[in-house]
Short mmCIF file of C-alpha atoms in Angstrom, two decimals:
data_model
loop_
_atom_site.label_atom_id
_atom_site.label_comp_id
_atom_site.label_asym_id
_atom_site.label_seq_id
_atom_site.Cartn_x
_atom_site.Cartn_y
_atom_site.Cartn_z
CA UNK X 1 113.43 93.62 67.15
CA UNK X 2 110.89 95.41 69.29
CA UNK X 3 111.52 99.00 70.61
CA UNK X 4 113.15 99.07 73.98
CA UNK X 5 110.65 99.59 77.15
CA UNK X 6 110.63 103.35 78.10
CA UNK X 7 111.35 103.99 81.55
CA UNK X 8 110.93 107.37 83.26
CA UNK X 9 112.99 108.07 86.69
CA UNK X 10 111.21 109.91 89.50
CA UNK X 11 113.13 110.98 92.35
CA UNK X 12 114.54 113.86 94.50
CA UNK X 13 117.95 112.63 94.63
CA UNK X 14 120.11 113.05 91.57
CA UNK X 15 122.46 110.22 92.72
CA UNK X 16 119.92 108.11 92.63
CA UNK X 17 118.54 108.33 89.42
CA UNK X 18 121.75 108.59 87.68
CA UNK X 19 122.34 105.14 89.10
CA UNK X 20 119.17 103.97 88.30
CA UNK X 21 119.74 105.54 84.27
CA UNK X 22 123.51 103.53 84.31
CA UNK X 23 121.68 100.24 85.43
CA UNK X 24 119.06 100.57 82.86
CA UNK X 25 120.63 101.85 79.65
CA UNK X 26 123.55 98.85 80.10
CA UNK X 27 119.92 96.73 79.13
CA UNK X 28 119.19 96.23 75.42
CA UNK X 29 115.27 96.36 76.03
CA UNK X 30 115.52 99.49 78.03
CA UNK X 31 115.73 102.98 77.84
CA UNK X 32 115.46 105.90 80.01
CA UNK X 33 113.36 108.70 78.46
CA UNK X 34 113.23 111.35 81.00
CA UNK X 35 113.97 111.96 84.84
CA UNK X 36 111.97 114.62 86.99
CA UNK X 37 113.06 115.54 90.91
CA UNK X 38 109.38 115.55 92.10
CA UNK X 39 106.13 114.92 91.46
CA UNK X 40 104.61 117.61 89.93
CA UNK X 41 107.30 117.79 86.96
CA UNK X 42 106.85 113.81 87.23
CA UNK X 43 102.97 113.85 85.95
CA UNK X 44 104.12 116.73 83.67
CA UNK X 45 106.36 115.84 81.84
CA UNK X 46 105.24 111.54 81.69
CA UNK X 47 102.05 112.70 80.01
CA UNK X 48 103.70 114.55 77.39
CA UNK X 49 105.96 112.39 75.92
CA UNK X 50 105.07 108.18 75.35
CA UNK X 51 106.30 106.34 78.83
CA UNK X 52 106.11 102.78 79.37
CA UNK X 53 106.89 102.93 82.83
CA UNK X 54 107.53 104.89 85.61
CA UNK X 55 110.22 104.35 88.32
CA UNK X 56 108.38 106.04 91.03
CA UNK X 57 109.53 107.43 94.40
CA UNK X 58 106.82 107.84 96.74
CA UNK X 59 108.71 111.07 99.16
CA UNK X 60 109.12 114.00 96.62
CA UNK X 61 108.55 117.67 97.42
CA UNK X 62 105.80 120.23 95.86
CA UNK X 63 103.73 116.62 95.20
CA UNK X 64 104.59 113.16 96.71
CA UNK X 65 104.17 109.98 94.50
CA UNK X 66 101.38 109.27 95.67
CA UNK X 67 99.28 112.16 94.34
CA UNK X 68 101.58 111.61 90.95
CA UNK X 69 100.53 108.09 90.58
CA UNK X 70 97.09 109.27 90.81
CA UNK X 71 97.61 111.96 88.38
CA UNK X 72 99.06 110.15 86.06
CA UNK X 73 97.07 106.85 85.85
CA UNK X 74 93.92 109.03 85.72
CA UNK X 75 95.46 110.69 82.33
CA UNK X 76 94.65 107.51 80.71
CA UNK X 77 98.08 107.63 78.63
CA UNK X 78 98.77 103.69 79.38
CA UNK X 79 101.78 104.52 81.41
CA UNK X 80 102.35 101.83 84.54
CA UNK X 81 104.12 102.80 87.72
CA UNK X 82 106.25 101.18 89.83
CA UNK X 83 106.91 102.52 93.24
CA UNK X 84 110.27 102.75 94.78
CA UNK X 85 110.41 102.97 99.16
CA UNK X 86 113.13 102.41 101.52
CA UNK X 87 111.31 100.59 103.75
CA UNK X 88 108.29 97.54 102.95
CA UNK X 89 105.87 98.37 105.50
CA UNK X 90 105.89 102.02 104.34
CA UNK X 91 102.53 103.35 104.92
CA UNK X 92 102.62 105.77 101.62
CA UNK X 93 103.50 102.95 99.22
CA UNK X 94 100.23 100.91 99.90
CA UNK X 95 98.57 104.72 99.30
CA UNK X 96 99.84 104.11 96.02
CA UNK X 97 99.19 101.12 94.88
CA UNK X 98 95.47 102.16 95.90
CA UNK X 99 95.63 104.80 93.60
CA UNK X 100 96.64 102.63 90.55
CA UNK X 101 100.14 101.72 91.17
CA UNK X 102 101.64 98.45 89.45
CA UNK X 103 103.19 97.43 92.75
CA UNK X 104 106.26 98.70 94.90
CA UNK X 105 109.87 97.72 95.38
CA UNK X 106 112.53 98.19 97.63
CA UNK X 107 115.62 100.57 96.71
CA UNK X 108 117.95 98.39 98.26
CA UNK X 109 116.95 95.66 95.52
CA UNK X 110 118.78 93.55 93.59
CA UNK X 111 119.89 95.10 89.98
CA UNK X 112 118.37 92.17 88.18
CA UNK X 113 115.45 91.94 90.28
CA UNK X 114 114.73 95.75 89.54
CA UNK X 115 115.48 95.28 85.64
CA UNK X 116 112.94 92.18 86.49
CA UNK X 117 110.67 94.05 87.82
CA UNK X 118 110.59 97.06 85.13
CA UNK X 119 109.75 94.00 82.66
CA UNK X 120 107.23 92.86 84.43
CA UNK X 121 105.26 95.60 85.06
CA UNK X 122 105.04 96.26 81.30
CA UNK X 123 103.97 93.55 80.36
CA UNK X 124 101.20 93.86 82.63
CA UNK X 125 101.66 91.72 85.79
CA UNK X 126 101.82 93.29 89.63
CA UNK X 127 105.60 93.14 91.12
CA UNK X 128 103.59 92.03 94.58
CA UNK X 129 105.18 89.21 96.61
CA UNK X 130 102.55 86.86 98.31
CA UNK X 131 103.90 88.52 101.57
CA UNK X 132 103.81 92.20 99.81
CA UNK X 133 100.01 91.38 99.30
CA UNK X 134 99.13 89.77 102.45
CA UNK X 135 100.56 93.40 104.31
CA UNK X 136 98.31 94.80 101.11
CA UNK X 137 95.68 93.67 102.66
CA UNK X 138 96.32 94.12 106.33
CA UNK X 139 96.23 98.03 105.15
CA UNK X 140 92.82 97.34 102.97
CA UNK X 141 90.85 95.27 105.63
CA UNK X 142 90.37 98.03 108.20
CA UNK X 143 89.09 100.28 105.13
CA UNK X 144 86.29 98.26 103.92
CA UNK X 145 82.98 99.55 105.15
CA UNK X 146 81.26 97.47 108.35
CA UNK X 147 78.51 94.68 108.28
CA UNK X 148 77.26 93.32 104.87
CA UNK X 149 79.24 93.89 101.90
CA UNK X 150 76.42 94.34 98.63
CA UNK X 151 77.94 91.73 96.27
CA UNK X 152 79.52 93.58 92.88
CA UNK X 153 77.39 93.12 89.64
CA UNK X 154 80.48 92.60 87.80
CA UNK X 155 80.90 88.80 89.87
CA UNK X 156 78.10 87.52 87.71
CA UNK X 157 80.31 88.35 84.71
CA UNK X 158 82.71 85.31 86.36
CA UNK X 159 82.75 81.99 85.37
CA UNK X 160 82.98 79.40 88.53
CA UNK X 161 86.60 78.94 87.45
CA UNK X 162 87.49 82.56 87.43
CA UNK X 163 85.89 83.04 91.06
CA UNK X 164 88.29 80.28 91.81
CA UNK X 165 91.30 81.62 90.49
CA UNK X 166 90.70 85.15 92.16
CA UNK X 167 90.31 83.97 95.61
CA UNK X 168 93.62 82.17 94.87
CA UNK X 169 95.04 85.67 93.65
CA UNK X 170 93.43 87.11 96.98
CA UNK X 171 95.67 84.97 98.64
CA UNK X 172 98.43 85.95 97.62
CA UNK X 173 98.97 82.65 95.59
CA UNK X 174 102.09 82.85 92.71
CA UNK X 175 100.41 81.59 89.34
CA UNK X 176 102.48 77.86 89.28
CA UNK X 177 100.54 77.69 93.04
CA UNK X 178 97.14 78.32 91.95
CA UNK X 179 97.81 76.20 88.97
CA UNK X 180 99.23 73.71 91.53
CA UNK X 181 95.98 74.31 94.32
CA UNK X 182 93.56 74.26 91.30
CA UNK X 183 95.09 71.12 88.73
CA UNK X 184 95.29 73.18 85.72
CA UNK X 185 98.25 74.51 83.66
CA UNK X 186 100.10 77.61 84.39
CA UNK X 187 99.18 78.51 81.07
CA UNK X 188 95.79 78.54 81.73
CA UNK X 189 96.03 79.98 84.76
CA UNK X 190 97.48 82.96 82.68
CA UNK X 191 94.20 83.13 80.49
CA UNK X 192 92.10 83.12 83.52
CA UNK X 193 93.98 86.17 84.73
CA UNK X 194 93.76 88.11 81.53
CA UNK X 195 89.38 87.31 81.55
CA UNK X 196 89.23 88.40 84.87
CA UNK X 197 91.38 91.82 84.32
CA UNK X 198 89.16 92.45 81.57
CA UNK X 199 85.55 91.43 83.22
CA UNK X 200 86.45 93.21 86.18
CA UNK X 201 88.36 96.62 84.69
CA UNK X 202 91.06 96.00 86.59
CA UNK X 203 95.05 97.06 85.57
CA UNK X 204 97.14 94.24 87.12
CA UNK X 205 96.64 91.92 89.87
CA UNK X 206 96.71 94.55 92.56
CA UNK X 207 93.13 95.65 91.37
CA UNK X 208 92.16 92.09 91.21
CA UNK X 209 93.06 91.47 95.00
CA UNK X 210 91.66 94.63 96.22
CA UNK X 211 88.21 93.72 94.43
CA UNK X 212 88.35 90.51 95.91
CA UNK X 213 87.75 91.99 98.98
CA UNK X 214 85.91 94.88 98.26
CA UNK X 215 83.36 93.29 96.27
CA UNK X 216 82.52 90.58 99.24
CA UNK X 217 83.91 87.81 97.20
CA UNK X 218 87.16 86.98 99.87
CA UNK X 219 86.79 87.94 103.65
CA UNK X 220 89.91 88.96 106.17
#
């Protein structure tokens, strides 16, 4: 049997991640290895000890999850992070998926989705709704610089195929759609996914829609 997934619970309300710890430890494949009550103990103490992933809330005090997501991803210690926010449009939870966030979820969600979620995002794939991305990109549109975009090199690393499948991605497509839009198995759409994470540097599908756009490739 493989070792359990190692979560780590960052938030300023105790309640809140003792609820969090009872939901998770009930799970055979999970297992809480350390809380912190804001951000700065959160990128202290994840990059100490081996964390799978991190249950991230974004409004902490001395440093704001934001800033910890940051801090942590740039450690380069593998760790992903899931961002927790009361409310979907929240401003501060797109700041984090721009700084290397795995993708955000509601508190009020489902237990199972939640335990879904955790799974998920260690295993390497975005928790982003197609409606989650298309606000995603309502916040990264107005960003982008004005006029011409200068192509990214790294698009002549993609097969015709691959191009395909990432404007699909852009979209906000689920993979049985693009496999559905594009007539090929949801299996291979999988294997497309994984060559264009690794062509492009990019963690999860979040970083393969925002380079979609950034790199010229999809327009708003």
């Amino acid at each position: 049997m493989s070792e359990p997934i190692k979560v780590f619970l960052a938030d300023d309300q105790s309640l809140v991640r003792s609820g969090f710890r009872m939901l998770i430890e009930a799970e055979d494949d999970l297992v809480v290895v350390g809380e912190a009550a804001d951000g700065d103990e959160a990128v202290r103490r994840v990059t100490a000890i081996k964390v799978d992933v991190v249950l991230m809330d974004i409004r902490m005090p001395i440093m704001d999850g934001v800033e910890a997501t940051r801090r942590i991803i740039s450690a380069g210690v593998g760790t992903k992070v899931l961002v927790l926010t009361t409310f979907d449009l929240d401003e501060y939870a797109f700041a984090a998926l721009r700084a290397g966030a795995s993708g955000f979820l509601l508190k009020d969600a489902r237990p199972a989705d939640l335990l879904n979620a955790i799974r998920n995002v260690n295993a390497g794939d975005a928790v982003m709704a197609p409606s989650t991305t298309r606000r995603l990109l309502d916040h990264v549109v107005p960003t982008l610089p004005a006029g011409p975009i200068t192509p990214d090199p790294r698009l002549e690393l993609l097969t015709d195929r691959e191009r395909e499948v990432l404007v699909e991605i852009a979209k906000g497509a689920t993979n049985s759609e693009i496999a559905g839009t594009l007539y090929m198995a949801e299996g291979t759409v999988k294997t497309h996914i994984g060559r264009l994470l690794a062509k492009l540097q990019c963690r999860d599908r979040v970083g393969l829609v925002l380079f979609a756009f950034e790199s010229g490739l999809v327009h708003a």
